[in-house]
């Protein structure tokens, strides 16, 4: 189910100069914000939750997921180079699974690590806040990568739709609108963070069993559907 050659090509595409600069921008901004906030307000658990929840988990993680998930396959479909890949003796579900693993790894690296660093800067992991949000970022990275990889297989405007989802649904509705929170990856991952963290500063509108089931279900379903969509692509000369 995992092809090293496909993985190597995908890593090369995702970590090219232009995309790498974009991937680095948000993590650097988060760490700069954390440093500035710490210098002005000192170590404050509530401030740490506000920054990590309001910026890192609600904005940075989904946007990085958009870049990694759609970038893992979208450009190849757009420019037609996917035809070369599909002509090789590699099963199409294997291609999708391999690209998903790469997208997850990139999303985790560029979201979870800076989230932990920012958390340590903000309050030194008081009440396990840095660790809790780091784990939430890791969990969310898996589901976001799967969702945005699917978008990359079904539309040429995957980045646009992905950013609308990340910024409007997750960052806005997922944080503010009560009914929408139960259908938010952000809230599902917050349920995990709530379990890990000490105290009651981290909260979620979704219970941990429900959140876990939804995270797994959405990841599996979107990955399967992406595989089916790629399988339906026809090469010239295919019957």
mmCIF file of C-alpha atoms in Angstrom, residues 24-36 51-52 55-57 60 110-111 113-119 121-122:
data_model
loop_
_atom_site.group_PDB
_atom_site.id
_atom_site.type_symbol
_atom_site.label_atom_id
_atom_site.label_comp_id
_atom_site.label_asym_id
_atom_site.label_seq_id
_atom_site.Cartn_x
_atom_site.Cartn_y
_atom_site.Cartn_z
ATOM 1 C CA UNK A 24 7.242 27.796 6.875
ATOM 2 C CA UNK A 25 5.428 31.148 7.027
ATOM 3 C CA UNK A 26 2.591 30.257 9.411
ATOM 4 C CA UNK A 27 4.710 28.270 11.902
ATOM 5 C CA UNK A 28 7.215 31.110 12.075
ATOM 6 C CA UNK A 29 4.378 33.592 12.578
ATOM 7 C CA UNK A 30 2.942 31.454 15.401
ATOM 8 C CA UNK A 31 6.285 31.314 17.212
ATOM 9 C CA UNK A 32 6.807 35.066 16.771
ATOM 10 C CA UNK A 33 3.328 35.732 18.166
ATOM 11 C CA UNK A 34 3.991 33.399 21.086
ATOM 12 C CA UNK A 35 7.244 35.174 21.883
ATOM 13 C CA UNK A 36 5.616 38.600 21.691
ATOM 14 C CA UNK A 51 -3.297 31.574 21.146
ATOM 15 C CA UNK A 52 -2.919 27.839 20.546
ATOM 16 C CA UNK A 55 -4.521 30.593 15.868
ATOM 17 C CA UNK A 56 -2.591 27.320 15.848
ATOM 18 C CA UNK A 57 -5.426 24.794 15.829
ATOM 19 C CA UNK A 60 -2.590 27.270 11.039
ATOM 20 C CA UNK A 110 4.766 21.963 10.023
ATOM 21 C CA UNK A 111 1.913 22.178 12.533
ATOM 22 C CA UNK A 113 6.213 20.913 16.121
ATOM 23 C CA UNK A 114 5.660 24.708 16.043
ATOM 24 C CA UNK A 115 2.537 24.274 18.185
ATOM 25 C CA UNK A 116 4.620 22.559 20.852
ATOM 26 C CA UNK A 117 7.362 25.191 20.637
ATOM 27 C CA UNK A 118 4.799 28.000 20.892
ATOM 28 C CA UNK A 119 3.131 26.296 23.854
ATOM 29 C CA UNK A 121 7.176 29.645 25.030
ATOM 30 C CA UNK A 122 3.731 30.773 26.201
#
